[in-house]
mmCIF file of C-alpha atoms in Angstrom:
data_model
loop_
_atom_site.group_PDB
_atom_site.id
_atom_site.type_symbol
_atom_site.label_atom_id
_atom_site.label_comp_id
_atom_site.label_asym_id
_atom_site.label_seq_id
_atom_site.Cartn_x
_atom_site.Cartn_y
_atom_site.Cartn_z
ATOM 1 C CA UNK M 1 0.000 0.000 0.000
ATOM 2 C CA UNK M 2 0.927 3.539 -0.087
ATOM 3 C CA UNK M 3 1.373 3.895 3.912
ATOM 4 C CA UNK M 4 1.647 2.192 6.853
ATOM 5 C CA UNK M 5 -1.989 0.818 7.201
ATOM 6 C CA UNK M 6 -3.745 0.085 10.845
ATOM 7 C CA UNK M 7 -7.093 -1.359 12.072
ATOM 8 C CA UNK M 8 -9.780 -1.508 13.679
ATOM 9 C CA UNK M 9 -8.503 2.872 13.599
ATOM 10 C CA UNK M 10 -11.057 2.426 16.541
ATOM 11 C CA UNK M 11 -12.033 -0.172 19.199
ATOM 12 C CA UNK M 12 -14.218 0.177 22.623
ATOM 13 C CA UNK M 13 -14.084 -2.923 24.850
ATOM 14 C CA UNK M 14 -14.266 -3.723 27.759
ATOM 15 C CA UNK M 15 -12.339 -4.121 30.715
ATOM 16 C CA UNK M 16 -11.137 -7.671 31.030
ATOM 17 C CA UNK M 17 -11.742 -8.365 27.239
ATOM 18 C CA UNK M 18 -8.356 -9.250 24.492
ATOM 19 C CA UNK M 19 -7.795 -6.870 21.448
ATOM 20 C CA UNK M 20 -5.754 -7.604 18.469
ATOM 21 C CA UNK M 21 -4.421 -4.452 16.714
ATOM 22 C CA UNK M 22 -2.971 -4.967 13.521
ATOM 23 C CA UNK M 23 -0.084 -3.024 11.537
ATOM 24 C CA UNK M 24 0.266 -3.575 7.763
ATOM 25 C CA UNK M 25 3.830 -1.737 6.916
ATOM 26 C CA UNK M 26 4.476 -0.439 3.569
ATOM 27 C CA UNK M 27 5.186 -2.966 0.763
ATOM 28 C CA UNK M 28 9.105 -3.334 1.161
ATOM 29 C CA UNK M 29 9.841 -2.045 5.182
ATOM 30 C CA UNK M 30 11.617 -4.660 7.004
ATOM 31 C CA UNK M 31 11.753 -2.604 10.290
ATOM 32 C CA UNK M 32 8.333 -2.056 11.885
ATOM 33 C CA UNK M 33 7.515 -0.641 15.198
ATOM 34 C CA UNK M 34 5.182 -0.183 17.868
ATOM 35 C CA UNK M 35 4.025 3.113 20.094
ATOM 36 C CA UNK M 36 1.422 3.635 22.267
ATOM 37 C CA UNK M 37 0.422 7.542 22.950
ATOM 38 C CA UNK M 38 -1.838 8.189 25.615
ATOM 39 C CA UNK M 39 -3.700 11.887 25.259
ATOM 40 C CA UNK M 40 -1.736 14.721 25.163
ATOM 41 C CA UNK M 41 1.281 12.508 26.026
ATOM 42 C CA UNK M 42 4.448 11.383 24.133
ATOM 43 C CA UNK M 43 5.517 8.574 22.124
ATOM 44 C CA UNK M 44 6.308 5.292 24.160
ATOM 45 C CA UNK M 45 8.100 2.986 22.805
ATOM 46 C CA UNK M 46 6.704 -0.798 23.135
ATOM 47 C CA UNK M 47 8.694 -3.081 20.387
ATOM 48 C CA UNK M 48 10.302 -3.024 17.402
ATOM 49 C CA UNK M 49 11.041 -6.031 14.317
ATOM 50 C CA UNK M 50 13.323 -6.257 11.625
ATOM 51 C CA UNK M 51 12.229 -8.877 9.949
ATOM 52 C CA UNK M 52 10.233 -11.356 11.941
ATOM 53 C CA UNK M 53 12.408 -11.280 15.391
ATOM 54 C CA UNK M 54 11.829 -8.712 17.479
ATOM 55 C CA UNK M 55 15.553 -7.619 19.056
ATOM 56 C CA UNK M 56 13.780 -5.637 21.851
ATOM 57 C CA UNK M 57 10.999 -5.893 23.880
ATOM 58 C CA UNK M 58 12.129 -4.332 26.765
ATOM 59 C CA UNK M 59 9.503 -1.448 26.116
ATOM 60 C CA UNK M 60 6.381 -3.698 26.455
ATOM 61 C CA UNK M 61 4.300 -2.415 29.887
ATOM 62 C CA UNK M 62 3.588 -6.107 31.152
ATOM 63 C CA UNK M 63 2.983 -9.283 30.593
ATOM 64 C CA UNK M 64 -0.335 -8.665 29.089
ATOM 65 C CA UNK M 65 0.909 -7.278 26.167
ATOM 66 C CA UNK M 66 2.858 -9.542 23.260
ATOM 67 C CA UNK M 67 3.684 -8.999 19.445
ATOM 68 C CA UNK M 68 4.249 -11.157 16.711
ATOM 69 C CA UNK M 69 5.132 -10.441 12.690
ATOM 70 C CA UNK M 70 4.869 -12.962 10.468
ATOM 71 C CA UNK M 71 6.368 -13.100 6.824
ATOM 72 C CA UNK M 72 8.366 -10.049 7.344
ATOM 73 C CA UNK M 73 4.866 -8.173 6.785
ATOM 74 C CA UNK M 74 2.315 -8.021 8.744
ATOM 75 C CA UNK M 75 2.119 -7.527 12.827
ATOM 76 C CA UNK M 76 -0.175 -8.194 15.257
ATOM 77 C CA UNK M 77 -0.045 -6.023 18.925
ATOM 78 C CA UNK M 78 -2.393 -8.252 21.415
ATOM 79 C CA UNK M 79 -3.200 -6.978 24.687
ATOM 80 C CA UNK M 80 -4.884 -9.542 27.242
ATOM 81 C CA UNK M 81 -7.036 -9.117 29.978
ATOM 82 C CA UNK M 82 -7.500 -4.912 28.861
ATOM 83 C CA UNK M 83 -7.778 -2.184 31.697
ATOM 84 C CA UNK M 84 -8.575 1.164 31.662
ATOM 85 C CA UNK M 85 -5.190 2.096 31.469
ATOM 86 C CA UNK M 86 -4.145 0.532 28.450
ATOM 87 C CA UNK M 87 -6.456 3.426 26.729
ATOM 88 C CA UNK M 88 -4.527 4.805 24.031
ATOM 89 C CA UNK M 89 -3.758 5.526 20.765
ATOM 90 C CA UNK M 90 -1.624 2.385 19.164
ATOM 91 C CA UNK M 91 0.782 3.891 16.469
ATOM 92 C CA UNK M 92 2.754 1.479 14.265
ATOM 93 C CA UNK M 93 5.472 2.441 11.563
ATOM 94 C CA UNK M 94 7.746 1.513 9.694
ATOM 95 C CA UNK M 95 11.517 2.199 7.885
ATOM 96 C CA UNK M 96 12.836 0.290 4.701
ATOM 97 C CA UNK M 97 15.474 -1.317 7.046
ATOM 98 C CA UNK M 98 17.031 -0.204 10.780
ATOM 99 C CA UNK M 99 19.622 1.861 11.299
ATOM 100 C CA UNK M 100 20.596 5.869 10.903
ATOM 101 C CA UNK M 101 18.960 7.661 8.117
ATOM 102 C CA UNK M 102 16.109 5.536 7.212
ATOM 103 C CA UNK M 103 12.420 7.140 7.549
ATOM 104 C CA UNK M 104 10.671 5.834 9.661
ATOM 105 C CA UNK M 105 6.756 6.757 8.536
ATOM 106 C CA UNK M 106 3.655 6.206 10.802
ATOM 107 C CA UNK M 107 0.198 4.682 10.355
ATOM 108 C CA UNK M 108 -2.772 7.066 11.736
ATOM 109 C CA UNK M 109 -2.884 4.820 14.796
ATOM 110 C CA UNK M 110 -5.493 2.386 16.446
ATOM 111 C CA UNK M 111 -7.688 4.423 19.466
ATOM 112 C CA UNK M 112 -8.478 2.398 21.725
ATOM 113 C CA UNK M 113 -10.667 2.852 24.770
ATOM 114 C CA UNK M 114 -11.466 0.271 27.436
ATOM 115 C CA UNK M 115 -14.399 0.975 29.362
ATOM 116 C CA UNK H 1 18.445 2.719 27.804
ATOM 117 C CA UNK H 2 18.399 6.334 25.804
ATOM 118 C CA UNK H 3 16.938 8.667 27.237
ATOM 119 C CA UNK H 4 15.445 12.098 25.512
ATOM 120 C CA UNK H 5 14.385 15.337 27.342
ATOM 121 C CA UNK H 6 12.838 17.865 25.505
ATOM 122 C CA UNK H 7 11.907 21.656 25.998
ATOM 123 C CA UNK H 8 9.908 24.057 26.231
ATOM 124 C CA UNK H 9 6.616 21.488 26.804
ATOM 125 C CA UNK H 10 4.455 24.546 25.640
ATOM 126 C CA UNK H 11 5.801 27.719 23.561
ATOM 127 C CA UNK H 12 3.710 30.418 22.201
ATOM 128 C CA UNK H 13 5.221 33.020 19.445
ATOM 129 C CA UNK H 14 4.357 36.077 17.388
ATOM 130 C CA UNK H 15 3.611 35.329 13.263
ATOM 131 C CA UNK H 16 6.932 35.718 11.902
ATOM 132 C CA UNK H 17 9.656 35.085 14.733
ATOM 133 C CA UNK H 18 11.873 32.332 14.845
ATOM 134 C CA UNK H 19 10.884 29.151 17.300
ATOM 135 C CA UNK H 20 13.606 26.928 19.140
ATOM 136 C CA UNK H 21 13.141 23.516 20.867
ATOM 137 C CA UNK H 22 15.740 21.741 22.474
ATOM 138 C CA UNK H 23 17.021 18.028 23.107
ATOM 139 C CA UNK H 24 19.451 16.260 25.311
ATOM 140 C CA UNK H 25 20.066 12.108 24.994
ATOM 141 C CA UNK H 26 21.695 9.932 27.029
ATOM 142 C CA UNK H 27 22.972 7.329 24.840
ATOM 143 C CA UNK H 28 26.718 8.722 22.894
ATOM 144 C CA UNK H 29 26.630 5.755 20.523
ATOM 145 C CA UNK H 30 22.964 7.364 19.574
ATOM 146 C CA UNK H 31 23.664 8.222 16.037
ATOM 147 C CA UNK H 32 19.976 9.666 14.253
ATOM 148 C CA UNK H 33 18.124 12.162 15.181
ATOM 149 C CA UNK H 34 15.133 12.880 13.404
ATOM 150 C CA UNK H 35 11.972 15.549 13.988
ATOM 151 C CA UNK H 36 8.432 15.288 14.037
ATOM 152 C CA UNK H 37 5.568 16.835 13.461
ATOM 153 C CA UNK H 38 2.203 16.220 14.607
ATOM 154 C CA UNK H 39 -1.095 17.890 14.248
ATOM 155 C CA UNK H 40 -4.340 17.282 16.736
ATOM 156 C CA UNK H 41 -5.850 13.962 15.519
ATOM 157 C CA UNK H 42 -3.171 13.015 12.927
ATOM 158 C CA UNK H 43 0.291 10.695 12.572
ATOM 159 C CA UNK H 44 3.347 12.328 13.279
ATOM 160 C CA UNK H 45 5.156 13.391 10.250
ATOM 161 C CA UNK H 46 9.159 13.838 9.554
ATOM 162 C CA UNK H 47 10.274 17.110 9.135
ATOM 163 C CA UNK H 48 13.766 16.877 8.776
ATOM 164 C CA UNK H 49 16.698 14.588 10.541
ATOM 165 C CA UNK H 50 20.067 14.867 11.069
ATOM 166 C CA UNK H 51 22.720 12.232 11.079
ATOM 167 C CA UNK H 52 25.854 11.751 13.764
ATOM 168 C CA UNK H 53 28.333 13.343 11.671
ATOM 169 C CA UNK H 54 27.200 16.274 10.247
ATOM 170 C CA UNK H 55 26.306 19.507 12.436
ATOM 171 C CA UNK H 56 23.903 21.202 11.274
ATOM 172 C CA UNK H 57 21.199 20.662 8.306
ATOM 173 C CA UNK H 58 18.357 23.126 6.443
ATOM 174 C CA UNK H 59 15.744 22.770 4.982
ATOM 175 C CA UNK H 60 13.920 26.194 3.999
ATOM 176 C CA UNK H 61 12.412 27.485 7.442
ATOM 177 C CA UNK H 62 13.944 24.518 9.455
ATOM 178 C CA UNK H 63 17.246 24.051 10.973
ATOM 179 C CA UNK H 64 18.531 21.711 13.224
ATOM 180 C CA UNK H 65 21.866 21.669 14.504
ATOM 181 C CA UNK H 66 23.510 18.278 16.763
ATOM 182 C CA UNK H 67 26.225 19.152 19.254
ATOM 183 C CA UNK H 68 27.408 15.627 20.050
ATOM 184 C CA UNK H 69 30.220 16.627 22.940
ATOM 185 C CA UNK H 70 27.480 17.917 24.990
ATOM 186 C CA UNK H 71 24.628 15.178 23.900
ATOM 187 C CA UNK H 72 22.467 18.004 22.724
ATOM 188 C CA UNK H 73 20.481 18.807 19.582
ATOM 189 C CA UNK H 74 17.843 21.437 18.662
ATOM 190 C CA UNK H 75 15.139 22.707 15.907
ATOM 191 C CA UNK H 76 14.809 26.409 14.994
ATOM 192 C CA UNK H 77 12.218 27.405 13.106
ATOM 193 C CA UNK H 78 12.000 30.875 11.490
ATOM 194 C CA UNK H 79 9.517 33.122 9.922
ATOM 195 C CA UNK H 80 6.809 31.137 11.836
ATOM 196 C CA UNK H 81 3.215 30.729 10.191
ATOM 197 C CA UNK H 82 0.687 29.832 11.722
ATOM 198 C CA UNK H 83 0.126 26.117 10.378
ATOM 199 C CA UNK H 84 3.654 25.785 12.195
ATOM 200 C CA UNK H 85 1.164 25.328 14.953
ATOM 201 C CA UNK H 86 1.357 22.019 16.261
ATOM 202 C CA UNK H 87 3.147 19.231 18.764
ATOM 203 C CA UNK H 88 6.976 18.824 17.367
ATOM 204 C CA UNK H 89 8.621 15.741 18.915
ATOM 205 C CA UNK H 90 12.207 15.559 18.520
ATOM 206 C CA UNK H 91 13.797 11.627 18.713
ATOM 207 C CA UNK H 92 17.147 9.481 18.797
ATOM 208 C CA UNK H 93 17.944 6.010 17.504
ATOM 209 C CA UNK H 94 20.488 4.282 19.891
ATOM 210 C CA UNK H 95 22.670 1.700 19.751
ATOM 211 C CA UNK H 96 20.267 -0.938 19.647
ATOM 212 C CA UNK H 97 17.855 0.838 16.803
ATOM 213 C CA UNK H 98 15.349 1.451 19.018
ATOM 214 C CA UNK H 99 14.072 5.297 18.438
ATOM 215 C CA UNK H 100 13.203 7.083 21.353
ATOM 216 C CA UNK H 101 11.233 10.580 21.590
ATOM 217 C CA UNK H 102 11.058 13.154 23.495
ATOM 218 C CA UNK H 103 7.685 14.400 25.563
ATOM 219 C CA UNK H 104 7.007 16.869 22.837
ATOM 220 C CA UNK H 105 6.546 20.547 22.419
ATOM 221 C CA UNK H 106 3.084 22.244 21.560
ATOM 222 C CA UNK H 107 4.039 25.226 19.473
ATOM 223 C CA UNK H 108 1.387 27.585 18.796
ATOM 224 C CA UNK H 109 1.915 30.607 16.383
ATOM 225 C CA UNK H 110 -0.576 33.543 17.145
ATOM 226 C CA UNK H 111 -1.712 35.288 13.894
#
């Protein structure tokens, strides 16, 4: 595609519930990487791939929350057992490989609101 | 881990004067520094980056110059409009590729 593609671009559900977000990078980007901005706040970092591994998850808030990419496209961000602090807006992007110099360009995010 | 601190959180200028926001990292092997942009509702957008070894870098209206001795790096924007007017976010990739930004700055640019 022409961008870094997300959905659902919003989700309510409800406290306890699971919620798959999903990050489509553009055609080509073997980095990809995950953010979470809650409102008015900065960007945290959660995880990033290149490729399928993900180097570094050091950034993801708990146990709750996990990540997988599978044939160096797609990504999944699940988050178990939701509370009303995982509210948020989910951003993904992605760069045509890691490293200095390479754009990194974001989706428009996933909002999500547990209630 | 790298850390970023950015300021001012808020600044408010005159139509037409020049705009500054500043950076300090952590991390010396940190070696990309790029700028964003974002507007209320929308994806942050780059505006320019800068690499380890160069200083300074323009691009029309925006500037950013990296001092690497002191760990610092900053954006200057000049002749501001007023669709400057929005949250810049400044970042740094570290050793480990992970890119890490700042809190963000809400610049707002009264007409």
């Amino acid at each position: 595609g022409a961008g870094v593609s997300q959905s659902p671009s919003n989700k309510v559900t409800e406290k306890g519930k699971d919620v798959e977000l999903r990050c489509d990078p553009i055609s080509g980007h073997t980095a990809l990487y995950w953010y979470r901005q809650s409102l008015g706040q900065g960007l945290e970092f959660l995880i990033y791939f290149q490729g399928n591994s993900a180097p570094d998850k050091s950034g993801l808030p708990s146990d709750r929350f996990s990540a997988e990419r599978t044939g160096g496209s797609v990504s999944t961000l699940t988050i178990q057992r939701t509370q009303q602090e995982d509210s948020a807006v989910y951003l993904c992007a992605s760069s045509l490989s890691r490293g200095a110099g390479n754009t990194i360009y974001f989706g428009e995010g996933s909002w999500l609101t547990v209630v | 881990g790298e850390n970023v601190e950015q300021h001012p959180s808020t600044l408010s200028v005159q139509e037409g004067d020049s705009a500054v926001i500043k950076c300090t990292y952590s991390d010396s092997a940190s070696n990309y520094f790029p700028w964003y942009k974002q507007e209320l509702g929308k994806r942050p957008q780059l505006i320019i980056d800068i690499r380890s070894n160069v200083g300074e870098k323009k691009d029309q209206r925006i500037a950013v110059t990296l001092n690497k001795t002191a760990k610092h790096f900053s954006l200057h924007i000049t002749e501001t409009q007023p669709e400057d007017s929005a949250v810049y976010f400044c970042a740094a990739m570290d050793s480990s590729y992970k890119l890490i930004f700042g809190s963000g700055t809400r610049l707002l640019v009264r007409p």
